[in-house]
Amino acid sequence: MTTIELLNTLSVDQFTETLNEIFEHSPWIPRKTFPKTPFNSWESLYSALCATVDAAPESLQMDLIKAHPDLAGKLAVTN
């Protein structure tokens, strides 16, 4: 497991690759969150990742939901 201290030293590409799977293989989330480094805790990292999703255009949010059918429910099946 990576430490938060190590995560803070990574390049944008390494950071993105390391966190790629957290949000349904949506690398745009860690990539857009990277400028907020360094993080002082896992909680602050998670909050920043969630803020990135919240601030994203609706189209990107929908892509994220559709990538996880259990979250999207019937929407994923019909679209």
GROMACS .gro file of C-alpha atoms in nm:
model
   79
    1MET     CA    1   0.000   0.000   0.000
    2THR     CA    2   0.118   0.347  -0.086
    3THR     CA    3   0.156   0.601   0.191
    4ILE     CA    4   0.007   0.948   0.161
    5GLU     CA    5   0.359   1.089   0.186
    6LEU     CA    6   0.474   0.882  -0.111
    7LEU     CA    7   0.163   0.970  -0.308
    8ASN     CA    8   0.244   1.339  -0.261
    9THR     CA    9   0.583   1.290  -0.431
   10LEU     CA   10   0.450   1.128  -0.749
   11SER     CA   11   0.435   1.293  -1.090
   12VAL     CA   12   0.091   1.366  -1.234
   13ASP     CA   13   0.111   1.052  -1.450
   14GLN     CA   14   0.216   0.832  -1.157
   15PHE     CA   15  -0.052   0.985  -0.934
   16THR     CA   16  -0.316   0.926  -1.200
   17GLU     CA   17  -0.207   0.566  -1.257
   18THR     CA   18  -0.196   0.491  -0.885
   19LEU     CA   19  -0.547   0.625  -0.822
   20ASN     CA   20  -0.705   0.527  -1.155
   21GLU     CA   21  -0.919   0.245  -1.017
   22ILE     CA   22  -1.069   0.431  -0.721
   23PHE     CA   23  -1.346   0.588  -0.929
   24GLU     CA   24  -1.436   0.322  -1.184
   25HIS     CA   25  -1.132   0.356  -1.406
   26SER     CA   26  -1.190   0.728  -1.461
   27PRO     CA   27  -0.837   0.872  -1.483
   28TRP     CA   28  -0.969   1.223  -1.533
   29ILE     CA   29  -1.058   1.238  -1.163
   30PRO     CA   30  -0.710   1.191  -1.013
   31ARG     CA   31  -0.557   1.391  -1.301
   32LYS     CA   32  -0.778   1.693  -1.224
   33THR     CA   33  -0.722   1.646  -0.849
   34PHE     CA   34  -0.341   1.633  -0.875
   35PRO     CA   35  -0.290   2.012  -0.859
   36LYS     CA   36  -0.431   2.007  -0.504
   37THR     CA   37  -0.131   1.805  -0.376
   38PRO     CA   38   0.012   1.769  -0.119
   39PHE     CA   39  -0.253   1.598   0.092
   40ASN     CA   40  -0.210   1.567   0.467
   41SER     CA   41  -0.434   1.261   0.505
   42TRP     CA   42  -0.628   0.996   0.314
   43GLU     CA   43  -0.944   1.178   0.416
   44SER     CA   44  -0.828   1.503   0.260
   45LEU     CA   45  -0.734   1.318  -0.060
   46TYR     CA   46  -1.075   1.151  -0.075
   47SER     CA   47  -1.250   1.484  -0.016
   48ALA     CA   48  -1.051   1.642  -0.297
   49LEU     CA   49  -1.133   1.355  -0.535
   50CYS     CA   50  -1.503   1.388  -0.451
   51ALA     CA   51  -1.487   1.765  -0.501
   52THR     CA   52  -1.339   1.704  -0.846
   53VAL     CA   53  -1.633   1.480  -0.935
   54ASP     CA   54  -1.882   1.732  -0.794
   55ALA     CA   55  -1.727   2.014  -0.999
   56ALA     CA   56  -1.713   1.812  -1.322
   57PRO     CA   57  -1.952   1.872  -1.609
   58GLU     CA   58  -2.264   1.660  -1.598
   59SER     CA   59  -2.147   1.460  -1.901
   60LEU     CA   60  -1.837   1.339  -1.716
   61GLN     CA   61  -2.043   1.260  -1.406
   62MET     CA   62  -2.283   1.054  -1.620
   63ASP     CA   63  -1.991   0.866  -1.778
   64LEU     CA   64  -1.872   0.780  -1.428
   65ILE     CA   65  -2.215   0.654  -1.324
   66LYS     CA   66  -2.255   0.451  -1.643
   67ALA     CA   67  -1.917   0.287  -1.579
   68HIS     CA   68  -2.067   0.128  -1.269
   69PRO     CA   69  -2.402  -0.032  -1.357
   70ASP     CA   70  -2.487  -0.101  -0.993
   71LEU     CA   71  -2.481   0.273  -0.930
   72ALA     CA   72  -2.659   0.367  -1.248
   73GLY     CA   73  -2.933   0.105  -1.222
   74LYS     CA   74  -3.186   0.127  -1.501
   75LEU     CA   75  -3.015   0.435  -1.647
   76ALA     CA   76  -2.714   0.225  -1.747
   77VAL     CA   77  -2.936  -0.031  -1.916
   78THR     CA   78  -3.144   0.220  -2.111
   79ASN     CA   79  -2.865   0.455  -2.227
   0.00000   0.00000   0.00000
